[in-house]
Amino acid sequence: MTAVLSTEELHARYRTTFGRAGGYLPRNPAAIDEWHRNLTQRAADAKEEFVGPVKDLAEILYSDGIVRMYVTQMINELPEKHRHVTSVDDLLQKLNVIVRTAPAYDPDPTKHIFLPMSALFGHLRLTRAGAVVFRNQRFGTALQAILQDWCRFLDSPESRYVLSTRENGWFSQSAAELNKLYEYECWDRRDEPHWGFGSFNDFFHRRIKLDEFRPLAGPDDPSVITAPNDGTVYNMQRDVPRSADFWIKGHYYSLENMLHGRECKDEYVGRFVGGDVYQGFLSVNSFHRWHVPVSGTIRHLEVVPGLMFSHAESESPDPTTWTHSQAYQSNVNTRGLAFIETGEELGRRMVCAVVIGMDEVSSVQWKPGLAVGSEVRKGDELGFFSYGGSSMALVFEPGIVGDFTVPENNPDKHPDDGPSVFVRQQIARAV
């Protein structure tokens, strides 16, 4: 028998979600209900055939009885009042609408829904069956193909219709203030159509005026380690173990899972045992390009396919559960691994930048031309995310970090209120 959540329990779980805490889903769950009603109408009006990846997911849902069972259960475990996705067919139809829609800006801060798939799946994955569905590898692989198809649409000129000065456009006054567009190169192109952007994603990973707004700390001092991204500090952990139960709160990082990609040799993982991890969160309105934290040589590059919408669980109500998911996701989500061997000044030790895709992020893009053997300098661009919220970790071989120099954030007490950091500012000093 299906255990249906009560509205009170659903809202209590929603209050702990990372999307709400991170600001890309509204604080008021009533706004989610309103968004779903609008999406339902758009899906009812849509006449388009399913795009290829949505067709592929439909084939899985109708041929794999176990996957269909859990998807149906997660729908039925929601209270009827909030059961906006009513069937497998309805889920597919709504996915098909989203993958041909660019995210619009909402000037009402209580209704910000920056990540539409997170809103579509938001209540569904709060159910017991939902936790199973989003860890199912076959379902996840099909979902990743859908996200990649959506990413291609957001890379196309057809996605630029939301790049305007209209009230719900990303160049409106409130959107420009929220995103501090005056810090970006596009501010000088305001007289051009769509401010010179070729697509929505082109806007999303726009370039900042680095020297003016993100000056490099310690450009001639190799002992200064710099932040790879804008955002907030999530966690710093020292003496990280090779293996840990990362799904349990307080364990956080398991190097064997975090760093061991399909192509990554085990010898690299062993070098980091007992080292240090720094992790920061990028919100939707953060600068979404990442930069090199230490000078050195690229020894390995890889993008590891993984989960997107899975989260850590708790046996009891815990307001930090979904924020703890940042560490959990560093072990299981789609992520890029960039292993950098430092120069003699830091003992030729290894630093790994772990670029973690979260929810809508399905595209980890290395800087064009970056390859194994590339020499990189501290502060250089490393790559960028396409649309979505995301997280990034640095893993240090033992003997590099003397002290972290940014304020600590206790993820067990104040997980959503970490100190702000800016790309290329100092975060640590080498031994």
Short mmCIF file of C-alpha atoms in Angstrom, two decimals:
data_model
loop_
_atom_site.label_atom_id
_atom_site.label_comp_id
_atom_site.label_asym_id
_atom_site.label_seq_id
_atom_site.Cartn_x
_atom_site.Cartn_y
_atom_site.Cartn_z
CA MET A 1 0.00 0.00 0.00
CA THR A 2 1.31 3.44 -0.98
CA ALA A 3 2.07 5.74 1.96
CA VAL A 4 0.82 9.20 0.99
CA LEU A 5 2.63 12.18 2.46
CA SER A 6 0.54 14.77 4.27
CA THR A 7 0.69 18.39 3.10
CA GLU A 8 2.38 19.32 6.38
CA GLU A 9 5.06 16.66 5.95
CA LEU A 10 5.61 17.61 2.31
CA HIS A 11 6.07 21.28 3.20
CA ALA A 12 8.36 20.38 6.11
CA ARG A 13 10.56 18.38 3.72
CA TYR A 14 10.46 21.15 1.14
CA ARG A 15 11.76 23.66 3.71
CA THR A 16 14.94 21.57 4.06
CA THR A 17 15.59 21.26 0.32
CA PHE A 18 18.78 22.54 -1.20
CA GLY A 19 16.90 24.35 -3.97
CA ARG A 20 14.96 26.42 -1.48
CA ALA A 21 18.04 27.08 0.65
CA GLY A 22 20.14 27.91 -2.41
CA GLY A 23 17.57 30.38 -3.73
CA TYR A 24 16.77 28.76 -7.06
CA LEU A 25 13.38 27.53 -5.87
CA PRO A 26 10.90 29.79 -4.02
CA ARG A 27 10.74 29.85 -0.24
CA ASN A 28 6.95 29.66 -0.41
CA PRO A 29 5.77 26.22 -1.65
CA ALA A 30 2.55 27.84 -2.93
CA ALA A 31 4.66 29.36 -5.72
CA ILE A 32 5.61 25.84 -6.82
CA ASP A 33 1.91 24.95 -7.02
CA GLU A 34 1.21 28.01 -9.17
CA TRP A 35 4.13 27.22 -11.49
CA HIS A 36 2.86 23.66 -11.91
CA ARG A 37 -0.62 24.88 -12.84
CA ASN A 38 0.89 27.07 -15.57
CA LEU A 39 3.03 24.19 -16.83
CA THR A 40 -0.02 21.90 -16.90
CA GLN A 41 -1.81 24.37 -19.17
CA ARG A 42 1.20 24.70 -21.46
CA ALA A 43 1.53 20.91 -21.69
CA ALA A 44 -2.18 20.61 -22.52
CA ASP A 45 -1.78 23.18 -25.32
CA ALA A 46 1.42 21.62 -26.73
CA LYS A 47 1.11 19.80 -30.05
CA GLU A 48 4.76 18.89 -30.65
CA GLU A 49 5.93 15.30 -30.88
CA PHE A 50 8.29 14.08 -28.18
CA VAL A 51 11.93 14.93 -28.82
CA GLY A 52 14.21 11.91 -29.20
CA PRO A 53 15.51 11.62 -25.61
CA VAL A 54 11.98 11.98 -24.19
CA LYS A 55 10.88 9.18 -26.54
CA ASP A 56 13.75 7.08 -25.19
CA LEU A 57 12.66 7.68 -21.60
CA ALA A 58 9.09 6.74 -22.58
CA GLU A 59 10.41 3.45 -23.99
CA ILE A 60 12.17 2.72 -20.70
CA LEU A 61 9.15 3.59 -18.58
CA TYR A 62 6.88 1.31 -20.59
CA SER A 63 9.31 -1.57 -21.09
CA ASP A 64 10.92 -1.67 -17.64
CA GLY A 65 8.17 -2.56 -15.19
CA ILE A 66 10.32 -1.90 -12.10
CA VAL A 67 11.21 1.65 -13.14
CA ARG A 68 7.60 2.37 -14.09
CA MET A 69 6.44 0.96 -10.75
CA TYR A 70 8.65 3.33 -8.75
CA VAL A 71 7.81 6.35 -10.94
CA THR A 72 4.11 5.62 -10.48
CA GLN A 73 4.59 5.16 -6.74
CA MET A 74 6.43 8.46 -6.30
CA ILE A 75 3.55 10.23 -8.07
CA ASN A 76 0.97 8.51 -5.89
CA GLU A 77 2.87 9.19 -2.65
CA LEU A 78 2.19 12.92 -3.00
CA PRO A 79 -0.96 14.38 -1.40
CA GLU A 80 -3.63 14.78 -4.06
CA LYS A 81 -3.70 18.57 -3.58
CA HIS A 82 -0.03 18.77 -4.66
CA ARG A 83 -0.04 15.90 -7.17
CA HIS A 84 0.54 18.14 -10.18
CA VAL A 85 2.20 15.36 -12.16
CA THR A 86 -0.62 12.86 -12.46
CA SER A 87 0.81 9.99 -14.51
CA VAL A 88 3.81 8.70 -16.45
CA ASP A 89 2.35 10.23 -19.63
CA ASP A 90 1.89 13.58 -17.90
CA LEU A 91 5.52 13.55 -16.69
CA LEU A 92 6.76 12.88 -20.22
CA GLN A 93 4.58 15.60 -21.72
CA LYS A 94 5.85 18.18 -19.23
CA LEU A 95 9.48 17.20 -19.79
CA ASN A 96 8.89 17.67 -23.51
CA VAL A 97 7.66 21.23 -22.90
CA ILE A 98 10.59 22.15 -20.64
CA VAL A 99 13.30 21.01 -23.07
CA ARG A 100 12.12 23.58 -25.60
CA THR A 101 11.72 26.41 -23.10
CA ALA A 102 14.34 28.87 -21.86
CA PRO A 103 14.19 29.85 -18.16
CA ALA A 104 12.35 33.13 -17.70
CA TYR A 105 13.13 35.68 -15.02
CA ASP A 106 10.42 36.46 -12.47
CA PRO A 107 10.61 39.94 -10.94
CA ASP A 108 8.71 38.72 -7.85
CA PRO A 109 11.43 37.42 -5.48
CA THR A 110 8.89 35.12 -3.77
CA LYS A 111 8.29 33.31 -7.06
CA HIS A 112 11.81 32.81 -8.40
CA ILE A 113 12.00 29.44 -10.13
CA PHE A 114 15.38 29.47 -11.79
CA LEU A 115 15.56 25.72 -12.42
CA PRO A 116 12.37 24.36 -14.01
CA MET A 117 13.30 20.66 -13.90
CA SER A 118 14.09 21.02 -10.22
CA ALA A 119 10.60 22.47 -9.83
CA LEU A 120 9.07 19.63 -11.89
CA PHE A 121 10.83 16.99 -9.79
CA GLY A 122 10.86 19.03 -6.58
CA HIS A 123 7.99 17.37 -4.74
CA LEU A 124 8.35 13.99 -6.46
CA ARG A 125 11.84 13.36 -5.15
CA LEU A 126 10.76 14.14 -1.59
CA THR A 127 8.85 10.85 -1.54
CA ARG A 128 10.29 7.50 -0.50
CA ALA A 129 9.87 6.06 -4.00
CA GLY A 130 11.35 9.23 -5.49
CA ALA A 131 14.62 8.64 -3.63
CA VAL A 132 14.81 5.24 -5.36
CA VAL A 133 13.85 6.55 -8.81
CA PHE A 134 16.56 9.20 -8.93
CA ARG A 135 19.22 6.66 -7.95
CA ASN A 136 18.17 4.24 -10.70
CA GLN A 137 21.00 4.21 -13.23
CA ARG A 138 18.83 3.46 -16.26
CA PHE A 139 16.39 6.25 -15.43
CA GLY A 140 19.30 8.59 -14.66
CA THR A 141 21.08 7.88 -17.95
CA ALA A 142 17.88 8.63 -19.89
CA LEU A 143 17.36 11.79 -17.87
CA GLN A 144 20.93 12.87 -18.56
CA ALA A 145 20.25 12.57 -22.32
CA ILE A 146 17.17 14.79 -21.86
CA LEU A 147 19.24 17.37 -19.99
CA GLN A 148 21.87 17.31 -22.72
CA ASP A 149 19.16 17.86 -25.34
CA TRP A 150 17.85 20.81 -23.32
CA CYS A 151 21.40 22.12 -23.04
CA ARG A 152 21.66 22.04 -26.85
CA PHE A 153 18.46 24.10 -27.07
CA LEU A 154 19.86 26.59 -24.53
CA ASP A 155 23.00 26.78 -26.69
CA SER A 156 20.88 27.75 -29.73
CA PRO A 157 19.75 31.23 -30.89
CA GLU A 158 16.13 30.11 -30.33
CA SER A 159 16.72 30.36 -26.57
CA ARG A 160 17.49 34.10 -26.66
CA TYR A 161 13.85 35.21 -26.42
CA VAL A 162 14.22 35.62 -22.63
CA LEU A 163 17.25 37.92 -23.06
CA SER A 164 15.39 41.22 -23.09
CA THR A 165 14.64 44.27 -20.96
CA ARG A 166 11.00 43.25 -20.53
CA GLU A 167 9.76 42.67 -17.00
CA ASN A 168 10.43 38.92 -17.18
CA GLY A 169 13.65 39.34 -19.18
CA TRP A 170 17.17 38.82 -17.87
CA PHE A 171 18.13 42.40 -18.76
CA SER A 172 15.30 44.00 -16.78
CA GLN A 173 16.39 46.37 -14.03
CA SER A 174 15.79 43.97 -11.14
CA ALA A 175 17.48 41.07 -12.97
CA ALA A 176 20.46 43.26 -13.85
CA GLU A 177 20.81 44.27 -10.20
CA LEU A 178 20.40 40.69 -8.92
CA ASN A 179 23.05 39.39 -11.31
CA LYS A 180 25.33 42.47 -11.01
CA LEU A 181 25.54 42.68 -14.78
CA TYR A 182 27.62 45.86 -14.51
CA GLU A 183 30.54 43.60 -13.51
CA TYR A 184 30.35 41.72 -16.82
CA GLU A 185 31.64 42.47 -20.30
CA CYS A 186 28.07 42.50 -21.67
CA TRP A 187 27.43 45.82 -19.89
CA ASP A 188 29.39 47.50 -22.67
CA ARG A 189 27.22 45.90 -25.37
CA ARG A 190 23.77 47.02 -24.25
CA ASP A 191 22.99 48.61 -27.61
CA GLU A 192 23.42 45.28 -29.44
CA PRO A 193 20.55 42.79 -30.00
CA HIS A 194 20.36 40.52 -26.94
CA TRP A 195 23.41 42.47 -25.68
CA GLY A 196 25.59 40.48 -28.05
CA PHE A 197 24.77 37.01 -26.66
CA GLY A 198 24.25 34.16 -29.12
CA SER A 199 22.14 31.98 -26.82
CA PHE A 200 20.80 31.70 -23.27
CA ASN A 201 23.80 29.61 -22.20
CA ASP A 202 26.11 32.20 -23.74
CA PHE A 203 24.53 34.63 -21.28
CA PHE A 204 24.66 32.15 -18.41
CA HIS A 205 28.42 31.61 -18.62
CA ARG A 206 29.11 35.25 -19.51
CA ARG A 207 32.57 36.66 -18.89
CA ILE A 208 33.30 38.98 -15.97
CA LYS A 209 35.74 41.90 -16.01
CA LEU A 210 38.34 39.94 -14.08
CA ASP A 211 41.04 42.53 -13.48
CA GLU A 212 38.51 45.09 -12.26
CA PHE A 213 36.15 42.92 -10.22
CA ARG A 214 38.08 39.67 -9.50
CA PRO A 215 41.78 40.63 -9.17
CA LEU A 216 44.16 37.74 -8.63
CA ALA A 217 45.55 37.33 -5.10
CA GLY A 218 49.28 36.75 -4.79
CA PRO A 219 50.08 36.65 -8.52
CA ASP A 220 53.81 36.25 -7.78
CA ASP A 221 53.46 34.23 -4.57
CA PRO A 222 53.07 30.46 -5.22
CA SER A 223 52.13 29.86 -1.57
CA VAL A 224 48.83 31.71 -2.11
CA ILE A 225 46.07 29.28 -3.15
CA THR A 226 43.05 30.94 -4.75
CA ALA A 227 39.33 30.23 -5.02
CA PRO A 228 38.32 28.42 -8.21
CA ASN A 229 34.83 29.94 -8.26
CA ASP A 230 32.46 32.57 -6.93
CA GLY A 231 29.99 31.42 -4.29
CA THR A 232 29.87 30.55 -0.62
CA VAL A 233 31.99 28.24 1.50
CA TYR A 234 30.20 24.96 2.14
CA ASN A 235 32.85 22.92 3.94
CA MET A 236 36.54 22.41 4.59
CA GLN A 237 37.79 19.05 5.82
CA ARG A 238 41.29 17.90 6.70
CA ASP A 239 42.75 14.39 6.83
CA VAL A 240 40.19 12.99 4.38
CA PRO A 241 39.92 9.16 4.32
CA ARG A 242 40.27 6.94 1.29
CA SER A 243 36.81 5.45 1.83
CA ALA A 244 33.85 6.64 3.91
CA ASP A 245 30.09 6.15 4.16
CA PHE A 246 29.47 9.43 2.30
CA TRP A 247 25.69 8.98 2.40
CA ILE A 248 25.74 9.37 6.20
CA LYS A 249 25.82 12.89 7.58
CA GLY A 250 29.19 13.81 9.06
CA HIS A 251 31.26 11.54 6.79
CA TYR A 252 31.15 13.90 3.79
CA TYR A 253 33.96 12.77 1.46
CA SER A 254 35.09 9.37 0.21
CA LEU A 255 38.11 9.83 -2.05
CA GLU A 256 37.64 6.45 -3.71
CA ASN A 257 34.22 7.57 -4.95
CA MET A 258 34.91 11.25 -5.43
CA LEU A 259 38.08 10.93 -7.53
CA HIS A 260 37.86 7.51 -9.12
CA GLY A 261 36.50 8.08 -12.61
CA ARG A 262 36.27 5.60 -15.44
CA GLU A 263 39.70 6.58 -16.74
CA CYS A 264 41.36 7.82 -13.56
CA LYS A 265 44.15 5.57 -12.32
CA ASP A 266 44.02 4.36 -8.73
CA GLU A 267 47.50 5.75 -8.09
CA TYR A 268 46.04 9.26 -8.20
CA VAL A 269 43.43 8.42 -5.55
CA GLY A 270 46.11 7.05 -3.23
CA ARG A 271 48.12 10.27 -3.38
CA PHE A 272 45.25 12.24 -1.79
CA VAL A 273 44.58 10.01 1.25
CA GLY A 274 44.94 12.11 4.40
CA GLY A 275 44.77 15.34 2.40
CA ASP A 276 42.35 18.25 2.50
CA VAL A 277 39.07 19.23 0.79
CA TYR A 278 37.63 22.69 0.23
CA GLN A 279 34.10 22.91 -1.24
CA GLY A 280 32.02 25.91 -2.30
CA PHE A 281 28.54 26.37 -3.76
CA LEU A 282 27.69 28.45 -6.83
CA SER A 283 24.17 29.89 -6.85
CA VAL A 284 22.30 30.49 -10.10
CA ASN A 285 23.35 34.15 -10.19
CA SER A 286 27.04 33.39 -9.48
CA PHE A 287 29.83 33.81 -12.01
CA HIS A 288 29.85 30.33 -13.60
CA ARG A 289 33.35 30.11 -14.99
CA TRP A 290 36.01 28.41 -12.88
CA HIS A 291 39.70 29.24 -12.58
CA VAL A 292 42.94 27.47 -11.72
CA PRO A 293 43.78 27.55 -7.96
CA VAL A 294 47.54 26.78 -8.28
CA SER A 295 50.03 26.88 -11.12
CA GLY A 296 51.14 23.56 -12.57
CA THR A 297 50.60 20.95 -15.28
CA ILE A 298 47.36 19.14 -16.19
CA ARG A 299 47.99 15.43 -15.64
CA HIS A 300 44.46 14.09 -16.14
CA LEU A 301 41.10 15.42 -17.37
CA GLU A 302 37.84 13.51 -17.27
CA VAL A 303 34.10 14.02 -17.05
CA VAL A 304 32.53 11.22 -14.98
CA PRO A 305 28.86 10.48 -15.77
CA GLY A 306 26.70 10.20 -12.67
CA LEU A 307 23.42 11.13 -11.01
CA MET A 308 21.79 14.57 -11.21
CA PHE A 309 18.74 14.84 -8.96
CA SER A 310 19.63 12.43 -6.15
CA HIS A 311 20.10 13.69 -2.59
CA ALA A 312 21.23 12.55 0.83
CA GLU A 313 18.53 11.18 3.11
CA SER A 314 17.84 11.33 6.83
CA GLU A 315 15.83 8.99 9.03
CA SER A 316 14.40 11.96 10.94
CA PRO A 317 13.55 15.59 10.11
CA ASP A 318 16.83 17.46 9.69
CA PRO A 319 17.07 20.99 8.25
CA THR A 320 20.63 20.33 7.04
CA THR A 321 19.93 17.12 5.12
CA TRP A 322 19.66 18.61 1.65
CA THR A 323 22.57 20.99 2.16
CA HIS A 324 24.64 17.99 3.24
CA SER A 325 23.73 16.69 -0.22
CA GLN A 326 26.50 18.92 -1.60
CA ALA A 327 29.09 16.55 -0.14
CA TYR A 328 27.03 13.47 -1.06
CA GLN A 329 26.76 14.72 -4.64
CA SER A 330 30.52 15.21 -4.89
CA ASN A 331 30.74 11.42 -4.62
CA VAL A 332 27.92 10.36 -6.98
CA ASN A 333 26.96 13.17 -9.36
CA THR A 334 28.18 13.92 -12.87
CA ARG A 335 31.49 15.69 -12.26
CA GLY A 336 34.63 16.87 -13.99
CA LEU A 337 38.05 15.93 -12.62
CA ALA A 338 41.06 18.10 -13.41
CA PHE A 339 44.28 16.80 -11.81
CA ILE A 340 46.97 19.50 -11.61
CA GLU A 341 50.54 18.68 -10.60
CA THR A 342 52.15 21.70 -8.94
CA GLY A 343 55.66 22.97 -9.65
CA GLU A 344 58.79 22.51 -7.53
CA GLU A 345 57.79 25.40 -5.25
CA LEU A 346 54.91 23.26 -3.89
CA GLY A 347 56.78 19.96 -4.05
CA ARG A 348 55.24 18.64 -7.29
CA ARG A 349 52.19 17.55 -5.38
CA MET A 350 48.72 17.07 -6.81
CA VAL A 351 45.57 19.19 -6.60
CA CYS A 352 42.29 17.97 -8.11
CA ALA A 353 39.53 20.38 -9.09
CA VAL A 354 36.23 18.48 -8.80
CA VAL A 355 33.55 20.28 -10.80
CA ILE A 356 30.17 18.97 -9.60
CA GLY A 357 27.06 19.20 -11.76
CA MET A 358 23.91 19.58 -9.67
CA ASP A 359 20.31 19.15 -10.83
CA GLU A 360 19.92 20.87 -14.22
CA VAL A 361 23.65 21.07 -14.86
CA SER A 362 24.50 18.38 -17.40
CA SER A 363 27.39 20.08 -19.13
CA VAL A 364 30.89 20.41 -17.69
CA GLN A 365 32.95 22.28 -20.29
CA TRP A 366 36.73 22.49 -20.10
CA LYS A 367 38.36 25.58 -21.56
CA PRO A 368 38.95 25.02 -25.30
CA GLY A 369 42.47 23.76 -25.88
CA LEU A 370 42.94 22.47 -22.32
CA ALA A 371 44.49 18.99 -22.42
CA VAL A 372 46.74 16.60 -20.55
CA GLY A 373 50.17 18.20 -20.50
CA SER A 374 48.85 21.78 -20.62
CA GLU A 375 50.74 24.23 -18.43
CA VAL A 376 48.30 26.33 -16.40
CA ARG A 377 48.86 29.40 -14.26
CA LYS A 378 47.03 30.32 -11.10
CA GLY A 379 44.03 32.46 -12.01
CA ASP A 380 43.73 31.13 -15.58
CA GLU A 381 40.32 29.99 -16.76
CA LEU A 382 39.73 26.24 -16.34
CA GLY A 383 36.22 25.89 -17.78
CA PHE A 384 32.56 26.68 -17.20
CA PHE A 385 29.11 25.29 -16.41
CA SER A 386 26.09 25.56 -18.61
CA TYR A 387 22.76 26.36 -17.00
CA GLY A 388 22.05 25.33 -13.42
CA GLY A 389 23.14 25.52 -9.79
CA SER A 390 26.40 23.78 -9.02
CA SER A 391 29.20 23.08 -6.57
CA MET A 392 32.97 22.78 -6.79
CA ALA A 393 35.58 21.14 -4.60
CA LEU A 394 39.36 21.23 -4.44
CA VAL A 395 41.13 18.12 -3.16
CA PHE A 396 44.73 18.63 -2.00
CA GLU A 397 47.43 16.02 -1.63
CA PRO A 398 48.86 16.02 1.94
CA GLY A 399 51.65 18.53 2.44
CA ILE A 400 50.23 21.37 0.33
CA VAL A 401 47.82 23.29 2.57
CA GLY A 402 49.25 24.88 5.66
CA ASP A 403 46.12 26.80 6.65
CA PHE A 404 42.80 27.71 5.11
CA THR A 405 42.45 31.48 5.26
CA VAL A 406 38.71 31.90 4.63
CA PRO A 407 36.21 31.70 7.52
CA GLU A 408 34.96 28.24 8.33
CA ASN A 409 31.36 27.21 7.80
CA ASN A 410 29.92 24.46 9.99
CA PRO A 411 27.69 22.43 7.66
CA ASP A 412 26.08 20.77 10.68
CA LYS A 413 24.92 24.07 12.18
CA HIS A 414 24.69 26.80 9.55
CA PRO A 415 24.96 24.95 6.24
CA ASP A 416 23.17 27.55 4.11
CA ASP A 417 24.90 30.63 5.46
CA GLY A 418 28.52 30.11 4.49
CA PRO A 419 30.93 33.00 4.01
CA SER A 420 31.03 34.54 0.53
CA VAL A 421 34.09 33.95 -1.62
CA PHE A 422 35.09 35.32 -5.00
CA VAL A 423 37.03 33.59 -7.72
CA ARG A 424 40.80 34.27 -7.60
CA GLN A 425 40.73 35.51 -3.99
CA GLN A 426 43.00 33.74 -1.48
CA ILE A 427 41.42 30.76 0.30
CA ALA A 428 44.51 29.03 1.70
CA ARG A 429 48.25 29.32 2.17
CA ALA A 430 50.63 26.52 1.29
CA VAL A 431 52.97 24.98 3.84
#
